Every structure is written in C-alpha cells, then in structure tokens.
Amino acid sequence: MKAAVIVFPGSNCDRDLAVAFESAGADVTMVWHKDSTLPQGVDIVGIPGGFSFGDYLRCGAIAARSPICQAVVAHADRGGYAMGICNGFQVLTETGVLPGALLRNAGLKYICKTVGLKVETSSSAFTEGYNAGDTVNIPIAHHDGNYFADAETVARLKGEDRVAFTYTDNPNGSISDIAGILSENRRVLGMMPHPERAADSGHGGTDGAALFRALTGALAPA
Amino acid sequence: MKARIHVMLKNGVLDPQGEAVHHALGSMGFDGVQGVRQGKVIELDLDDSATEAQVGEMCEKLLANTVIESYQIEMI
C-alpha cells in the first residue's frame, strides 16, 4: 500500500501518522502543501492533525484551499481513499469532501485525554478490523472538535451507516456523539480522535493499530 | 474602496463563546442581556473596480463556511 501524508505549515502529527502507516506495512511519502499533485499510484492520502496555518480564519480553512488539497479532492472524487485525523478532519469538511463542520468545544476548553469510542460500523476499509459495538480507547487533543451538521445530514449519515465512531461519553458537544464519519462511497474517513497516537505499545494503548492494519489489508495489491 | 464583512454563526448553531460572554456579563451584574452571539468582522481593501458580487464569491469560497456561518457584506 502506498500512502501519502500531507504536510502543512503547523501540522504536528504528520510524523506520527507516517509511522503508524509504516508500522502497518505501507510505503509512505510526505507531500508538501504547495505541491499540486500526489505521488503516482498513491492508494491512500492521510491528512494529519495539527494547527495548519495557525487555525487562522477557521480551523482547516486555509489548508483546504491549498494547491495539494485540490489534488486530494480530485483523488477522492475519483474514488481514492483518504483519511483526515483531527485537523485533517476539519480540512476535509472545509473542502466539502465530508459534510458538516467542527465547532468550538461546547465546554470551551482544549481537551487532551484518552476517550472511549464506540465502533458504529465495521463496514469500511478503516473499521473492518473492529466489530460494530466494540469500545476502543483513543486519545483526543482538540479545541474545535464539536461536530455539527444539520438534522437532515445527521439523519442521512445514520441512515447510510456512515457514522464510523461515536464517543461513549461525549467530551465536546458533538451532535449525536459523532466522533468520525465516512464519505458516501465509504472511502474517506474523518475523525477527531487520534488512532495514530494509540498504535504502538509505547503509546500506552494500541487500540488504533487495528485501523491501520485493516487499511493495509484492504488496500494491499491483490 | 473597502468591504466590511460580518460573519456570524447561523441561528440554531450553538455559540459556546457567546454563551460564556453572556454568563460573564450576568455575573458582573449586567442584567437584562437575553443572549449573546459572537462573530467576526473582516475588512477588505479593494481596487475601485471590485464589485459586491466578487466579494460575495470570496465569502462563499473562503471567508465564511456557509455550513455553519452566515455573512453580510457592507461596501464602504
């Protein structure tokens, strides 16, 4: 599996994401935001966490208009796989690849802790390493992780089995406890929690490793 | 020529910062404030040839996220 990890000024989980992909057996290329094309033959694009462009204007807003994001949108439109974690999720909603938006946490505080997530669906390349209904422990670290979408969009996400993860104890006010969602074709995942920070025994938890393993398995050349 | 753009969270979108300001005003003894919504103001310095329609396009494409925000343009 060939993975590309996008690096913006202010990204700070790009190395962690690359290491998690590599540990699962992927070849990883780091791609700078000013590039306008993805490396040839990329299977999955990872948009990492961090504070791209200092969170100026809105979290992820400036990054979403960068040259590389036009290539990421085209990749997703062609049916390519992509995942955005934390700031990467914010970027994907800002591009319109995923619906909704991430608002300031309802309690106004930046929250950095490990939370329980319920796996809502195992029906995606990202979540097939889990069973629906499993609870996994994954860290969050965000100030603007309060997922919002209008009632019609939330109903559609639920109806189409596109909610990937929910919080077992909602930390940030997200509507319907939503922590991560899938695109219509189930090939793009956006989530606020950080599976790449729970992918090695040195992290204090490895519940995120199954996501990267499942992805590598699903996208391995036949 | 300048454009002043007011960006606000849409009605129905929770504004926790506005709520916190509301709470602070109440605790300072300012009674009678029924609600607070906090937004932002963006000022653009424009060429004289710029039109309100162009500013509208800037709002739609970057300056506001119309999933959660509404905007008003003032040409001044």
Short mmCIF file of C-alpha atoms in Angstrom, two decimals:
data_model
loop_
_atom_site.label_atom_id
_atom_site.label_comp_id
_atom_site.label_asym_id
_atom_site.label_seq_id
_atom_site.Cartn_x
_atom_site.Cartn_y
_atom_site.Cartn_z
CA MET A 1 0.00 0.00 0.00
CA LYS A 2 1.28 3.44 -0.92
CA ALA A 3 0.35 6.21 1.46
CA ALA A 4 0.91 9.95 1.17
CA VAL A 5 0.87 12.18 4.24
CA ILE A 6 0.21 15.85 3.58
CA VAL A 7 2.30 18.38 5.50
CA PHE A 8 1.03 21.92 6.06
CA PRO A 9 2.79 24.67 7.99
CA GLY A 10 1.56 23.89 11.51
CA SER A 11 0.93 20.17 11.02
CA ASN A 12 2.26 18.34 14.07
CA CYS A 13 1.00 14.76 13.76
CA ASP A 14 2.41 14.16 10.29
CA ARG A 15 5.37 12.04 11.51
CA ASP A 16 3.13 10.08 13.89
CA LEU A 17 0.73 9.29 11.06
CA ALA A 18 3.60 8.26 8.78
CA VAL A 19 4.99 5.94 11.49
CA ALA A 20 1.55 4.37 12.02
CA PHE A 21 1.18 3.75 8.27
CA GLU A 22 4.73 2.35 8.08
CA SER A 23 4.20 0.05 11.07
CA ALA A 24 1.21 -1.41 9.24
CA GLY A 25 3.40 -2.09 6.22
CA ALA A 26 2.76 0.93 3.99
CA ASP A 27 5.28 2.86 1.89
CA VAL A 28 4.86 6.47 2.93
CA THR A 29 5.69 9.68 1.07
CA MET A 30 5.43 13.05 2.77
CA VAL A 31 3.85 15.66 0.49
CA TRP A 32 4.26 19.42 1.00
CA HIS A 33 1.14 21.57 0.79
CA LYS A 34 2.46 23.64 -2.13
CA ASP A 35 2.75 20.60 -4.36
CA SER A 36 -0.17 20.35 -6.72
CA THR A 37 -0.02 16.63 -7.46
CA LEU A 38 0.03 13.48 -5.37
CA PRO A 39 2.76 10.89 -5.96
CA GLN A 40 1.95 8.41 -8.73
CA GLY A 41 -0.02 5.38 -7.60
CA VAL A 42 -0.99 6.58 -4.13
CA ASP A 43 -3.61 4.33 -2.52
CA ILE A 44 -4.44 6.49 0.48
CA VAL A 45 -3.89 10.10 1.44
CA GLY A 46 -3.55 10.95 5.13
CA ILE A 47 -4.27 14.47 6.33
CA PRO A 48 -2.67 14.78 9.76
CA GLY A 49 -3.55 16.61 12.92
CA GLY A 50 -2.05 19.89 13.98
CA PHE A 51 -2.76 23.57 13.57
CA SER A 52 -2.43 24.13 9.85
CA PHE A 53 -1.88 27.82 9.11
CA GLY A 54 -2.28 28.58 12.82
CA ASP A 55 -6.01 27.81 12.68
CA TYR A 56 -6.39 31.29 11.15
CA LEU A 57 -9.84 32.24 9.86
CA ARG A 58 -11.30 28.80 10.78
CA CYS A 59 -9.56 25.52 11.61
CA GLY A 60 -8.54 23.90 8.34
CA ALA A 61 -9.98 26.69 6.16
CA ILE A 62 -6.74 27.92 4.61
CA ALA A 63 -5.30 24.41 4.24
CA ALA A 64 -8.45 23.32 2.40
CA ARG A 65 -7.71 25.93 -0.30
CA SER A 66 -4.03 24.96 -0.73
CA PRO A 67 -2.81 23.52 -4.05
CA ILE A 68 -2.39 19.97 -2.69
CA CYS A 69 -5.95 19.91 -1.37
CA GLN A 70 -7.27 20.40 -4.90
CA ALA A 71 -5.39 17.19 -5.76
CA VAL A 72 -6.78 15.45 -2.66
CA VAL A 73 -10.34 16.43 -3.61
CA ALA A 74 -9.76 15.14 -7.16
CA HIS A 75 -8.32 11.90 -5.71
CA ALA A 76 -11.42 11.45 -3.51
CA ASP A 77 -13.72 12.31 -6.43
CA ARG A 78 -12.04 9.56 -8.46
CA GLY A 79 -12.86 7.08 -5.69
CA GLY A 80 -9.46 7.21 -3.97
CA TYR A 81 -9.06 6.56 -0.25
CA ALA A 82 -8.31 9.36 2.22
CA MET A 83 -8.38 9.86 5.94
CA GLY A 84 -8.28 13.08 7.95
CA ILE A 85 -7.49 12.99 11.63
CA CYS A 86 -8.27 15.92 13.93
CA ASN A 87 -7.15 18.98 11.95
CA GLY A 88 -7.28 16.68 8.91
CA PHE A 89 -10.98 16.05 9.59
CA GLN A 90 -11.51 19.81 9.81
CA VAL A 91 -9.71 20.22 6.47
CA LEU A 92 -11.90 17.53 4.83
CA THR A 93 -15.11 19.21 5.99
CA GLU A 94 -13.79 22.58 4.76
CA THR A 95 -13.14 21.08 1.30
CA GLY A 96 -16.67 19.68 1.25
CA VAL A 97 -15.40 16.09 0.80
CA LEU A 98 -17.12 15.28 4.11
CA PRO A 99 -20.31 17.00 5.31
CA GLY A 100 -20.74 19.16 8.40
CA ALA A 101 -18.27 21.29 10.34
CA LEU A 102 -16.28 21.24 13.57
CA LEU A 103 -17.21 23.96 16.06
CA ARG A 104 -15.51 25.15 19.25
CA ASN A 105 -15.87 22.53 22.04
CA ALA A 106 -19.09 23.13 23.95
CA GLY A 107 -17.14 23.49 27.22
CA LEU A 108 -14.75 25.98 25.53
CA LYS A 109 -11.69 24.12 26.82
CA TYR A 110 -8.98 22.43 24.81
CA ILE A 111 -9.29 18.74 25.72
CA CYS A 112 -6.34 16.34 25.67
CA LYS A 113 -7.17 12.90 27.06
CA THR A 114 -7.95 9.34 26.09
CA VAL A 115 -11.64 8.74 25.46
CA GLY A 116 -13.84 5.74 24.79
CA LEU A 117 -15.15 5.36 21.26
CA LYS A 118 -17.87 3.03 20.11
CA VAL A 119 -17.27 1.50 16.71
CA GLU A 120 -20.56 2.13 14.92
CA THR A 121 -19.81 0.24 11.74
CA SER A 122 -17.23 -2.33 10.71
CA SER A 123 -18.26 -1.88 7.11
CA SER A 124 -15.35 0.17 5.73
CA ALA A 125 -11.69 -0.41 4.92
CA PHE A 126 -10.88 1.66 8.03
CA THR A 127 -13.07 -0.12 10.56
CA GLU A 128 -13.28 -3.71 9.36
CA GLY A 129 -10.62 -4.68 11.91
CA TYR A 130 -13.15 -3.96 14.65
CA ASN A 131 -16.58 -5.36 15.42
CA ALA A 132 -19.50 -2.95 15.39
CA GLY A 133 -20.30 -2.22 19.02
CA ASP A 134 -16.67 -2.58 20.21
CA THR A 135 -15.40 0.10 22.55
CA VAL A 136 -11.86 1.31 21.85
CA ASN A 137 -9.74 3.81 23.75
CA ILE A 138 -8.19 6.53 21.59
CA PRO A 139 -6.75 9.92 22.56
CA ILE A 140 -8.31 13.23 21.59
CA ALA A 141 -6.49 16.57 21.57
CA HIS A 142 -8.57 19.42 20.22
CA HIS A 143 -10.25 22.74 20.87
CA ASP A 144 -12.64 22.61 17.94
CA GLY A 145 -13.97 19.08 17.76
CA ASN A 146 -17.66 19.71 18.28
CA TYR A 147 -19.14 18.05 15.21
CA PHE A 148 -22.13 19.86 13.75
CA ALA A 149 -24.35 19.12 10.78
CA ASP A 150 -27.98 19.95 10.14
CA ALA A 151 -30.62 17.44 11.19
CA GLU A 152 -31.14 16.20 7.64
CA THR A 153 -27.40 15.50 7.18
CA VAL A 154 -27.14 13.69 10.53
CA ALA A 155 -30.17 11.56 9.63
CA ARG A 156 -28.59 10.73 6.29
CA LEU A 157 -25.23 9.79 7.91
CA LYS A 158 -27.03 7.47 10.32
CA GLY A 159 -29.38 6.05 7.69
CA GLU A 160 -26.48 5.24 5.36
CA ASP A 161 -24.39 3.70 8.18
CA ARG A 162 -21.74 6.39 7.70
CA VAL A 163 -21.08 7.20 11.36
CA ALA A 164 -17.79 5.37 11.96
CA PHE A 165 -17.25 6.17 15.64
CA THR A 166 -19.21 7.82 18.45
CA TYR A 167 -17.98 8.97 21.87
CA THR A 168 -19.10 6.80 24.76
CA ASP A 169 -19.03 9.93 26.96
CA ASN A 170 -19.37 12.99 24.72
CA PRO A 171 -16.47 15.31 25.64
CA ASN A 172 -17.09 18.22 23.27
CA GLY A 173 -20.78 18.63 22.48
CA SER A 174 -20.69 16.83 19.11
CA ILE A 175 -24.15 16.26 17.69
CA SER A 176 -25.33 12.65 18.22
CA ASP A 177 -21.93 11.97 19.93
CA ILE A 178 -20.32 11.74 16.49
CA ALA A 179 -16.51 11.31 16.57
CA GLY A 180 -15.89 10.16 12.99
CA ILE A 181 -17.76 9.82 9.71
CA LEU A 182 -17.39 8.19 6.30
CA SER A 183 -17.98 9.57 2.83
CA GLU A 184 -20.84 8.28 0.70
CA ASN A 185 -18.55 5.71 -1.00
CA ARG A 186 -17.05 4.81 2.43
CA ARG A 187 -13.53 5.51 1.18
CA VAL A 188 -12.94 8.76 3.04
CA LEU A 189 -12.83 8.81 6.84
CA GLY A 190 -12.72 11.91 9.02
CA MET A 191 -12.32 11.59 12.78
CA MET A 192 -11.31 13.89 15.63
CA PRO A 193 -9.63 11.21 17.83
CA HIS A 194 -6.05 10.17 17.04
CA PRO A 195 -5.68 6.43 16.20
CA GLU A 196 -2.03 7.10 15.26
CA ARG A 197 -1.41 8.03 18.91
CA ALA A 198 -2.62 4.59 20.03
CA ALA A 199 -0.76 2.43 17.55
CA ASP A 200 2.37 1.37 19.47
CA SER A 201 2.80 -0.21 22.90
CA GLY A 202 4.93 2.81 23.84
CA HIS A 203 1.85 4.97 23.43
CA GLY A 204 0.11 3.39 26.41
CA GLY A 205 -2.56 1.86 24.21
CA THR A 206 -2.75 0.13 20.85
CA ASP A 207 -6.46 0.26 20.02
CA GLY A 208 -5.77 2.40 16.96
CA ALA A 209 -3.39 -0.10 15.34
CA ALA A 210 -6.26 -2.26 14.04
CA LEU A 211 -7.41 0.65 11.87
CA PHE A 212 -4.07 0.90 10.08
CA ARG A 213 -3.73 -2.89 9.80
CA ALA A 214 -7.22 -3.20 8.32
CA LEU A 215 -6.47 -0.44 5.85
CA THR A 216 -3.23 -2.06 4.72
CA GLY A 217 -5.02 -5.38 4.35
CA ALA A 218 -7.87 -3.87 2.33
CA LEU A 219 -5.60 -1.86 0.04
CA ALA A 220 -2.85 -4.43 -0.47
CA PRO A 221 -2.24 -5.25 -4.14
CA ALA A 222 -4.18 -8.41 -4.99
CA MET B 1 -12.92 51.17 -1.60
CA LYS B 2 -13.45 48.84 1.32
CA ALA B 3 -15.76 45.98 2.05
CA ARG B 4 -16.67 45.11 5.60
CA ILE B 5 -17.94 41.58 6.07
CA HIS B 6 -19.79 40.45 9.15
CA VAL B 7 -19.59 36.70 9.71
CA MET B 8 -21.91 35.17 12.31
CA LEU B 9 -22.78 31.61 13.30
CA LYS B 10 -26.19 30.79 11.88
CA ASN B 11 -29.21 30.76 14.13
CA GLY B 12 -29.56 27.31 15.61
CA VAL B 13 -25.78 26.71 15.71
CA LEU B 14 -24.61 26.69 19.33
CA ASP B 15 -22.20 29.54 20.09
CA PRO B 16 -20.34 28.49 23.24
CA GLN B 17 -18.19 31.64 23.21
CA GLY B 18 -21.29 33.83 23.09
CA GLU B 19 -22.76 31.78 25.93
CA ALA B 20 -19.60 32.31 28.01
CA VAL B 21 -19.68 36.08 27.39
CA HIS B 22 -23.38 36.09 28.31
CA HIS B 23 -22.60 34.28 31.54
CA ALA B 24 -19.75 36.69 32.38
CA LEU B 25 -21.95 39.74 31.79
CA GLY B 26 -24.58 38.26 34.11
CA SER B 27 -22.03 37.55 36.84
CA MET B 28 -20.78 41.16 36.57
CA GLY B 29 -24.26 42.39 37.37
CA PHE B 30 -25.35 43.37 33.85
CA ASP B 31 -28.90 42.11 33.97
CA GLY B 32 -31.29 42.14 31.07
CA VAL B 33 -28.98 40.61 28.45
CA GLN B 34 -31.13 37.95 26.85
CA GLY B 35 -28.50 36.45 24.60
CA VAL B 36 -25.02 36.99 23.15
CA ARG B 37 -23.78 35.87 19.75
CA GLN B 38 -20.15 36.40 18.87
CA GLY B 39 -18.97 36.75 15.29
CA LYS B 40 -16.15 38.33 13.36
CA VAL B 41 -15.61 41.30 11.11
CA ILE B 42 -13.32 41.11 8.10
CA GLU B 43 -12.30 44.29 6.24
CA LEU B 44 -11.02 44.15 2.69
CA ASP B 45 -9.16 46.97 0.93
CA LEU B 46 -10.27 46.72 -2.66
CA ASP B 47 -9.47 48.13 -6.08
CA ASP B 48 -12.15 50.55 -7.26
CA SER B 49 -13.15 48.03 -9.91
CA ALA B 50 -14.15 45.39 -7.32
CA THR B 51 -17.83 44.54 -7.12
CA GLU B 52 -20.06 43.32 -4.34
CA ALA B 53 -20.64 40.18 -6.38
CA GLN B 54 -16.89 39.43 -6.27
CA VAL B 55 -16.85 39.94 -2.51
CA GLY B 56 -19.84 37.59 -2.29
CA GLU B 57 -17.84 34.96 -4.15
CA MET B 58 -14.93 35.43 -1.70
CA CYS B 59 -17.35 34.87 1.18
CA GLU B 60 -18.82 31.75 -0.39
CA LYS B 61 -15.43 30.25 -1.27
CA LEU B 62 -13.32 31.18 1.76
CA LEU B 63 -14.33 33.88 4.20
CA ALA B 64 -17.42 32.15 5.58
CA ASN B 65 -18.21 28.46 6.00
CA THR B 66 -21.81 28.51 4.90
CA VAL B 67 -22.48 25.17 6.59
CA ILE B 68 -22.39 26.98 9.93
CA GLU B 69 -21.98 30.71 9.21
CA SER B 70 -23.94 33.49 7.57
CA TYR B 71 -22.39 36.70 6.27
CA GLN B 72 -23.38 40.25 5.44
CA ILE B 73 -21.40 42.48 3.12
CA GLU B 74 -21.13 46.22 3.58
CA MET B 75 -19.43 48.14 0.74
CA ILE B 76 -17.92 51.35 2.18
#
